[in-house]
Amino acid sequence: MGGAVSAGEDNDELIDNLKEAQYIRSDLVEQAFRAIDRADYYLEEFRDSAYKDLAWRHGNIHLSAPCIYSEVMEALDLQPGLSFLNLGSGTGYLSTMVGLILGPFGVNHGVELHQDVIEYAYQKLEFFIKTSDSFDRFEFCEPCFVMGNCLEIAPESGQYDRVYCGAGVQQEQEDYMKNLLKVEGILVLPLEEKLTKITRTGYNSWETKNIIAVSFAPLVLPKHRDNSKPKAVPLPTMFEVRTLQDLARISIRLTLKKTVAGPGPLPRRRLAHNGEQLRRAQHCGSTLLSNRYVFMSRLIPGPMDDNNRSDTEEEEEEGNCRILGEPEEEEEQEEEGEESREGGALLHEAPVNLLRERILGLPLPEPLKMYMLHYREK
C-alpha cells in the first residue's frame, strides 16, 4: 500500500509532500516525522528507496508506506503521558516517533513476533539516542519491545490509552483487540481491508470510523501442538518508580527549555532566486526550528574553553547550515538579493542548540552537565 504521494529527495521533502496531500495535518505529528529520518530504518543498500511513498520489506523487516504511518499517527491523537501499545512493532520507527510525543512520563511498549526484528529495532533505537540531532529537542519515552504473538498477550496485562496493530485483523479478532483498550482509549488497526479507528466510549460502547482502504498481511495465528498450553506473552510493567535523580534531571531540563525557547514555528522551505526549492544539506539532518534557531547537538562535547565551546563544535558549525533570520528579515533579503553565495551555493548561519548551550554554561561539574544532556552509555 502506498504511492499516493510523490517521492522526495530527502526526509523533509517527503514530509512536505505528505502535508500537501493532507496525510499530515497536525503540527505535533509533523514535528515527530521531521525529527526522525525514515532512511535510518532501512538497510544501507536500500536507503535510496526510503523517501518513496511505498512499503518496504526485506525478510522479516518491514516498514509501511509513509502515507499509512501519517494516517495512523493522526488517528491515534497522541498526547504526553499516555500509554501506547504497538502490536507488530517491527523496526521501531513508529514507536520512536510516538515516544517523542508521549514524553518522559508516558508508556511505550511493542510486541514483535520475530527475534531478529527486535534486535534490529533496538539497534536503530540505540543509533537514534546516540547520534540524532533531534534527541535534545524532545523529552523521549523510550520504547520497550518484547517477543511473542500479539494474539497471546497475558490476560493480566494492563490496558492502554492507545493501541496500534500493524497487521491485518479479521472480524473474529476485533473483540480481542478492543479489550486491550482503556475507556476513552483509541485503537487503530487494519480491519478487513480498511484502516479503522475505534474509540472506547464506555465499558461496553464503541465508536468506529473507517479512514482509508489498505492492504496488510494478516496477523499470524498462534501455533500450538496438540494438548499443549498456549504460552502467554507478558508485557513490560506499565509504570515503574523513577529514581529521584532521574525525575530531577527531567524537571531541570524542562525548566531550562522553557527559559531558552518557546515552541517556535515549524521548518518551511525557502525558494532560491531561480525558483527551485532550497534543500537542506544532508548532514544537517531533520532538525526543528525554535524561534530563530535550529536545534543541533552532539551528546558528548569536546573539551570546553572559556566560552564553553570546543574546537570540534566550531569546525562542525562551519560546515553546518546556519540559522535563518526572522521572517521579515528573510523577505527583505530575498527582495534585495542579499543572500551570500560561495561557489553558487546559498549560505546560512550556523545552528545553535540553546538548551545545550545553557546546560554547558552552568557552573556545574562536567559529569553532571553530561548527565543533564541525557547521554547514556549502553
Short mmCIF file of C-alpha atoms in Angstrom, two decimals:
data_model
loop_
_atom_site.label_atom_id
_atom_site.label_comp_id
_atom_site.label_asym_id
_atom_site.label_seq_id
_atom_site.Cartn_x
_atom_site.Cartn_y
_atom_site.Cartn_z
CA MET A 1 0.00 0.00 0.00
CA GLY A 2 1.31 3.48 -0.80
CA GLY A 3 2.32 5.56 -3.76
CA ALA A 4 -0.26 8.27 -3.09
CA VAL A 5 2.47 10.86 -2.55
CA SER A 6 5.29 11.77 -4.92
CA ALA A 7 8.80 10.77 -3.86
CA GLY A 8 11.03 13.23 -2.03
CA GLU A 9 14.78 13.69 -2.29
CA ASP A 10 15.19 13.76 1.50
CA ASN A 11 13.12 13.27 4.64
CA ASP A 12 11.96 16.90 4.79
CA GLU A 13 10.73 16.88 1.21
CA LEU A 14 8.85 13.64 1.87
CA ILE A 15 7.13 15.33 4.84
CA ASP A 16 6.37 18.39 2.70
CA ASN A 17 4.63 16.12 0.19
CA LEU A 18 2.67 14.31 2.92
CA LYS A 19 1.49 17.68 4.26
CA GLU A 20 0.49 18.93 0.83
CA ALA A 21 -1.54 15.74 0.29
CA GLN A 22 -3.19 16.24 3.73
CA TYR A 23 -1.89 12.99 5.20
CA ILE A 24 -0.07 15.01 7.87
CA ARG A 25 -2.46 17.59 9.33
CA SER A 26 -1.23 18.49 12.82
CA ASP A 27 1.92 20.27 13.98
CA LEU A 28 2.65 17.62 16.61
CA VAL A 29 2.69 14.80 14.06
CA GLU A 30 4.75 16.89 11.64
CA GLN A 31 7.36 17.55 14.33
CA ALA A 32 7.70 13.83 15.08
CA PHE A 33 8.05 12.92 11.39
CA ARG A 34 10.68 15.60 10.77
CA ALA A 35 12.66 14.59 13.86
CA ILE A 36 13.41 11.07 12.59
CA ASP A 37 14.90 10.30 9.20
CA ARG A 38 12.97 7.40 7.67
CA ALA A 39 16.10 6.27 5.81
CA ASP A 40 17.81 5.45 9.11
CA TYR A 41 15.44 2.48 9.46
CA TYR A 42 16.39 0.99 6.09
CA LEU A 43 19.27 -1.34 5.42
CA GLU A 44 22.10 0.65 3.87
CA GLU A 45 21.73 -0.88 0.41
CA PHE A 46 18.04 0.15 0.26
CA ARG A 47 18.29 3.73 1.56
CA ASP A 48 17.66 5.18 -1.91
CA SER A 49 14.04 3.98 -1.65
CA ALA A 50 13.38 5.47 1.80
CA TYR A 51 11.67 8.67 0.60
CA LYS A 52 9.20 6.99 -1.73
CA ASP A 53 5.64 6.61 -0.52
CA LEU A 54 5.89 2.84 -0.62
CA ALA A 55 6.05 0.00 1.86
CA TRP A 56 9.38 -1.82 2.17
CA ARG A 57 10.10 -5.40 3.20
CA HIS A 58 13.33 -7.37 3.44
CA GLY A 59 12.98 -10.75 5.09
CA ASN A 60 11.15 -10.18 8.37
CA ILE A 61 11.93 -6.45 8.38
CA HIS A 62 9.01 -4.33 7.22
CA LEU A 63 8.03 -0.66 7.02
CA SER A 64 4.59 0.56 5.96
CA ALA A 65 4.23 3.37 3.42
CA PRO A 66 4.71 6.91 4.80
CA CYS A 67 1.11 7.85 3.97
CA ILE A 68 -0.11 4.95 6.15
CA TYR A 69 2.07 5.92 9.11
CA SER A 70 0.83 9.50 8.72
CA GLU A 71 -2.81 8.45 8.94
CA VAL A 72 -2.03 6.19 11.90
CA MET A 73 -0.24 8.95 13.82
CA GLU A 74 -3.05 11.42 13.18
CA ALA A 75 -5.77 8.92 14.15
CA LEU A 76 -4.06 7.96 17.43
CA ASP A 77 -4.48 11.54 18.71
CA LEU A 78 -1.36 11.22 20.88
CA GLN A 79 -0.73 13.36 23.95
CA PRO A 80 2.07 13.49 26.53
CA GLY A 81 1.81 10.97 29.36
CA LEU A 82 -0.38 8.39 27.59
CA SER A 83 0.31 4.65 27.39
CA PHE A 84 0.85 3.12 23.93
CA LEU A 85 0.98 -0.48 22.72
CA ASN A 86 2.31 -1.30 19.24
CA LEU A 87 1.26 -4.76 18.04
CA GLY A 88 3.77 -5.85 15.42
CA SER A 89 6.28 -3.15 16.36
CA GLY A 90 8.77 -4.09 13.62
CA THR A 91 11.73 -1.76 13.17
CA GLY A 92 10.57 0.58 15.94
CA TYR A 93 10.20 3.54 13.56
CA LEU A 94 6.59 4.24 14.55
CA SER A 95 7.23 3.55 18.25
CA THR A 96 10.12 6.02 18.26
CA MET A 97 8.01 8.77 16.69
CA VAL A 98 5.26 8.06 19.22
CA GLY A 99 7.83 8.26 22.03
CA LEU A 100 8.73 11.82 21.03
CA ILE A 101 5.13 12.87 21.70
CA LEU A 102 4.44 10.77 24.83
CA GLY A 103 7.29 12.39 26.73
CA PRO A 104 9.16 11.14 29.80
CA PHE A 105 6.07 10.10 31.75
CA GLY A 106 4.39 8.04 29.04
CA VAL A 107 4.42 4.26 28.44
CA ASN A 108 5.69 2.89 25.12
CA HIS A 109 5.51 -0.89 24.59
CA GLY A 110 5.78 -3.06 21.50
CA VAL A 111 5.15 -6.74 20.72
CA GLU A 112 7.02 -8.30 17.80
CA LEU A 113 6.85 -11.87 16.51
CA HIS A 114 10.45 -12.20 15.27
CA GLN A 115 13.54 -12.04 17.49
CA ASP A 116 15.79 -10.80 14.66
CA VAL A 117 13.45 -7.85 14.09
CA ILE A 118 13.52 -6.96 17.80
CA GLU A 119 17.33 -6.92 17.68
CA TYR A 120 17.18 -4.72 14.58
CA ALA A 121 14.73 -2.35 16.34
CA TYR A 122 16.99 -1.99 19.37
CA GLN A 123 19.98 -1.27 17.11
CA LYS A 124 18.02 1.52 15.42
CA LEU A 125 16.82 2.86 18.78
CA GLU A 126 20.38 2.99 20.11
CA PHE A 127 21.52 4.76 16.93
CA PHE A 128 18.78 7.36 17.35
CA ILE A 129 19.60 8.00 21.02
CA LYS A 130 23.34 8.32 20.49
CA THR A 131 23.52 10.19 17.18
CA SER A 132 20.29 12.06 16.42
CA ASP A 133 20.49 15.83 16.45
CA SER A 134 16.76 15.84 17.26
CA PHE A 135 17.15 13.92 20.51
CA ASP A 136 17.75 17.04 22.63
CA ARG A 137 14.65 18.68 21.17
CA PHE A 138 12.29 16.27 22.93
CA GLU A 139 11.85 14.52 26.26
CA PHE A 140 11.69 10.96 25.00
CA CYS A 141 9.58 7.99 26.06
CA GLU A 142 11.88 5.13 25.13
CA PRO A 143 10.07 2.12 23.63
CA CYS A 144 10.41 -1.35 25.11
CA PHE A 145 9.93 -4.36 22.82
CA VAL A 146 9.03 -7.95 23.75
CA MET A 147 8.92 -11.03 21.54
CA GLY A 148 5.75 -13.01 21.05
CA ASN A 149 2.50 -13.34 19.17
CA CYS A 150 0.28 -10.32 19.86
CA LEU A 151 -2.77 -12.60 19.92
CA GLU A 152 -1.40 -14.30 23.06
CA ILE A 153 -0.93 -11.34 25.41
CA ALA A 154 -1.25 -12.38 29.05
CA PRO A 155 -4.80 -11.75 30.36
CA GLU A 156 -3.47 -9.98 33.46
CA SER A 157 -1.72 -7.33 31.34
CA GLY A 158 -2.93 -3.78 31.79
CA GLN A 159 -5.00 -1.83 29.29
CA TYR A 160 -3.62 1.05 27.23
CA ASP A 161 -4.70 4.53 26.18
CA ARG A 162 -3.59 3.95 22.59
CA VAL A 163 -3.13 0.73 20.63
CA TYR A 164 -1.99 0.17 17.05
CA CYS A 165 -1.89 -3.13 15.19
CA GLY A 166 0.39 -3.30 12.13
CA ALA A 167 -1.11 -6.44 10.58
CA GLY A 168 -4.47 -7.27 9.05
CA VAL A 169 -7.17 -8.09 11.61
CA GLN A 170 -10.21 -10.25 10.88
CA GLN A 171 -13.67 -9.68 12.32
CA GLU A 172 -13.35 -12.52 14.83
CA GLN A 173 -10.21 -10.90 16.31
CA GLU A 174 -11.78 -7.46 16.79
CA ASP A 175 -13.11 -8.00 20.32
CA TYR A 176 -9.71 -9.25 21.49
CA MET A 177 -8.13 -6.02 20.25
CA LYS A 178 -10.82 -3.85 21.82
CA ASN A 179 -10.20 -5.39 25.24
CA LEU A 180 -6.63 -4.03 25.21
CA LEU A 181 -8.05 -0.50 25.48
CA LYS A 182 -8.93 1.65 28.47
CA VAL A 183 -12.21 3.54 28.42
CA GLU A 184 -11.73 6.64 26.22
CA GLY A 185 -8.81 4.85 24.56
CA ILE A 186 -8.20 4.70 20.80
CA LEU A 187 -7.40 1.61 18.72
CA VAL A 188 -6.14 1.95 15.15
CA LEU A 189 -5.89 -1.19 13.03
CA PRO A 190 -6.38 -2.59 9.51
CA LEU A 191 -9.76 -4.26 9.91
CA GLU A 192 -10.93 -6.22 6.88
CA GLU A 193 -9.03 -4.12 4.31
CA LYS A 194 -9.81 -0.74 5.92
CA LEU A 195 -7.63 1.28 8.26
CA THR A 196 -10.07 1.76 11.13
CA LYS A 197 -10.18 3.97 14.23
CA ILE A 198 -12.11 2.54 17.19
CA THR A 199 -12.72 4.70 20.27
CA ARG A 200 -13.84 3.06 23.50
CA THR A 201 -16.54 5.44 24.78
CA GLY A 202 -17.65 3.27 27.72
CA TYR A 203 -17.18 -0.14 29.27
CA ASN A 204 -19.30 -1.76 26.53
CA SER A 205 -19.64 1.07 23.99
CA TRP A 206 -17.52 1.94 20.97
CA GLU A 207 -17.32 4.37 18.08
CA THR A 208 -15.89 3.15 14.78
CA LYS A 209 -14.58 5.22 11.88
CA ASN A 210 -13.11 3.94 8.63
CA ILE A 211 -10.11 6.01 7.49
CA ILE A 212 -8.76 4.66 4.18
CA ALA A 213 -8.68 1.40 2.25
CA VAL A 214 -5.48 -0.57 2.90
CA SER A 215 -3.88 -3.91 2.18
CA PHE A 216 -1.95 -5.52 5.06
CA ALA A 217 -0.59 -9.02 5.54
CA PRO A 218 -2.85 -10.83 8.02
CA LEU A 219 -1.94 -11.48 11.63
CA VAL A 220 -0.02 -14.71 12.13
CA LEU A 221 -2.18 -17.11 14.12
CA PRO A 222 -0.62 -18.85 17.13
CA LYS A 223 0.61 -22.38 16.54
CA HIS A 224 0.37 -24.99 19.29
CA ARG A 225 0.99 -28.66 19.49
CA ASP A 226 -1.92 -30.88 20.39
CA ASN A 227 -2.90 -30.59 24.08
CA SER A 228 -0.18 -28.00 24.67
CA LYS A 229 -0.97 -24.96 26.78
CA PRO A 230 -0.61 -21.60 24.98
CA LYS A 231 2.34 -19.53 26.20
CA ALA A 232 1.08 -16.12 27.22
CA VAL A 233 3.16 -13.09 26.24
CA PRO A 234 3.93 -10.97 29.33
CA LEU A 235 4.04 -7.24 28.66
CA PRO A 236 6.50 -4.96 30.47
CA THR A 237 5.49 -3.29 33.71
CA MET A 238 3.11 -0.46 32.96
CA PHE A 239 4.61 2.01 35.44
CA GLU A 240 7.93 1.89 37.24
CA VAL A 241 9.02 4.00 40.18
CA ARG A 242 11.51 6.56 38.83
CA THR A 243 14.63 7.49 40.74
CA LEU A 244 14.75 10.93 42.32
CA GLN A 245 17.86 11.64 40.26
CA ASP A 246 16.03 10.82 37.02
CA LEU A 247 13.00 12.92 37.96
CA ALA A 248 15.24 15.85 38.87
CA ARG A 249 17.04 15.67 35.54
CA ILE A 250 13.76 15.66 33.61
CA SER A 251 12.37 18.57 35.63
CA ILE A 252 15.51 20.72 35.25
CA ARG A 253 15.72 20.08 31.51
CA LEU A 254 12.07 21.02 31.02
CA THR A 255 12.58 24.21 33.04
CA LEU A 256 15.65 25.15 31.01
CA LYS A 257 13.80 24.55 27.74
CA LYS A 258 11.02 26.91 28.79
CA THR A 259 13.54 29.66 29.56
CA VAL A 260 15.62 29.37 26.39
CA ALA A 261 12.98 28.96 23.68
CA GLY A 262 9.29 28.60 23.02
CA PRO A 263 7.76 26.01 20.70
CA GLY A 264 8.58 28.17 17.67
CA PRO A 265 7.50 27.70 14.07
CA LEU A 266 7.87 24.51 12.13
CA PRO A 267 10.52 24.38 9.40
CA ARG A 268 9.50 25.65 6.00
CA ARG A 269 11.37 25.61 2.77
CA ARG A 270 12.65 28.79 1.17
CA LEU A 271 12.79 29.30 -2.56
CA ALA A 272 16.04 30.21 -4.25
CA HIS A 273 16.02 33.02 -6.81
CA ASN A 274 15.88 30.55 -9.69
CA GLY A 275 12.56 29.22 -8.30
CA GLU A 276 13.91 25.84 -7.21
CA GLN A 277 13.46 24.69 -3.63
CA LEU A 278 16.45 25.16 -1.40
CA ARG A 279 17.03 21.74 0.12
CA ARG A 280 18.81 21.24 3.37
CA ALA A 281 22.27 19.79 3.26
CA GLN A 282 22.11 16.14 4.18
CA HIS A 283 24.43 16.50 7.14
CA CYS A 284 22.05 18.97 8.77
CA GLY A 285 19.57 16.15 9.48
CA SER A 286 15.85 16.53 10.17
CA THR A 287 16.04 19.39 12.65
CA LEU A 288 13.31 21.59 14.04
CA LEU A 289 13.24 25.36 14.29
CA SER A 290 12.55 27.03 17.60
CA ASN A 291 12.22 30.81 17.28
CA ARG A 292 15.23 31.71 15.09
CA TYR A 293 17.29 28.67 15.97
CA VAL A 294 17.83 25.16 14.65
CA PHE A 295 18.38 22.60 17.40
CA MET A 296 21.59 20.68 16.71
CA SER A 297 23.54 18.78 19.30
CA ARG A 298 26.34 16.36 19.86
CA LEU A 299 25.74 14.38 23.00
CA ILE A 300 29.40 14.27 24.01
CA PRO A 301 31.16 17.62 23.54
CA GLY A 302 34.92 18.04 23.32
CA PRO A 303 36.99 19.91 25.92
CA MET A 304 35.43 23.25 26.80
CA ASP A 305 37.29 26.54 26.50
CA ASP A 306 36.42 29.67 28.49
CA ASN A 307 33.33 30.20 26.36
CA ASN A 308 32.15 26.60 26.81
CA ARG A 309 32.79 25.92 23.15
CA SER A 310 35.05 23.25 21.74
CA ASP A 311 37.20 23.35 18.62
CA THR A 312 35.18 20.43 17.31
CA GLU A 313 31.94 22.39 17.68
CA GLU A 314 33.37 25.40 15.84
CA GLU A 315 34.54 23.18 12.98
CA GLU A 316 31.12 21.48 12.79
CA GLU A 317 29.31 24.80 12.74
CA GLU A 318 31.39 26.00 9.81
CA GLY A 319 30.14 23.04 7.79
CA ASN A 320 26.54 23.01 9.02
CA CYS A 321 23.56 25.03 7.83
CA ARG A 322 23.21 28.38 9.56
CA ILE A 323 20.19 29.82 11.33
CA LEU A 324 17.64 31.61 9.29
CA GLY A 325 16.65 35.17 10.12
CA GLU A 326 13.26 36.31 11.29
CA PRO A 327 10.57 36.06 8.59
CA GLU A 328 10.67 39.81 7.88
CA GLU A 329 14.45 39.71 7.54
CA GLU A 330 14.21 36.78 5.13
CA GLU A 331 11.72 38.63 2.94
CA GLU A 332 13.95 41.72 2.81
CA GLN A 333 16.97 39.60 1.92
CA GLU A 334 15.10 37.82 -0.85
CA GLU A 335 13.82 41.11 -2.28
CA GLU A 336 17.23 42.74 -2.21
CA GLY A 337 19.07 39.61 -3.30
CA GLU A 338 21.40 39.76 -0.31
CA GLU A 339 21.90 36.04 0.28
CA SER A 340 25.61 35.36 0.37
CA ARG A 341 26.89 32.77 -2.06
CA GLU A 342 30.04 30.74 -2.22
CA GLY A 343 30.62 28.69 -5.36
CA GLY A 344 26.99 29.37 -6.36
CA ALA A 345 25.53 27.83 -3.15
CA LEU A 346 23.39 29.67 -0.63
CA LEU A 347 24.94 30.02 2.83
CA HIS A 348 23.08 30.08 6.13
CA GLU A 349 24.15 30.95 9.63
CA ALA A 350 25.41 28.27 11.99
CA PRO A 351 22.82 26.33 14.07
CA VAL A 352 22.63 26.76 17.82
CA ASN A 353 21.15 24.39 20.39
CA LEU A 354 20.01 26.81 23.08
CA LEU A 355 19.25 24.13 25.67
CA ARG A 356 22.67 22.57 25.22
CA GLU A 357 24.44 25.94 25.41
CA ARG A 358 22.55 26.81 28.61
CA ILE A 359 23.46 23.49 30.25
CA LEU A 360 27.13 23.73 29.26
CA GLY A 361 27.24 27.27 30.66
CA LEU A 362 26.02 26.25 34.12
CA PRO A 363 28.56 26.30 36.98
CA LEU A 364 28.34 22.53 37.42
CA PRO A 365 30.84 19.63 37.26
CA GLU A 366 31.33 18.26 33.76
CA PRO A 367 29.89 14.78 34.61
CA LEU A 368 26.67 16.43 35.84
CA LYS A 369 26.44 18.50 32.64
CA MET A 370 26.79 15.32 30.60
CA TYR A 371 24.01 13.72 32.63
CA MET A 372 21.81 16.74 32.02
CA LEU A 373 22.41 16.31 28.28
CA HIS A 374 20.85 12.86 28.65
CA TYR A 375 23.77 10.90 27.29
CA ARG A 376 23.58 7.25 28.25
CA GLU A 377 26.33 4.73 27.66
CA LYS A 378 24.70 1.41 26.81
#
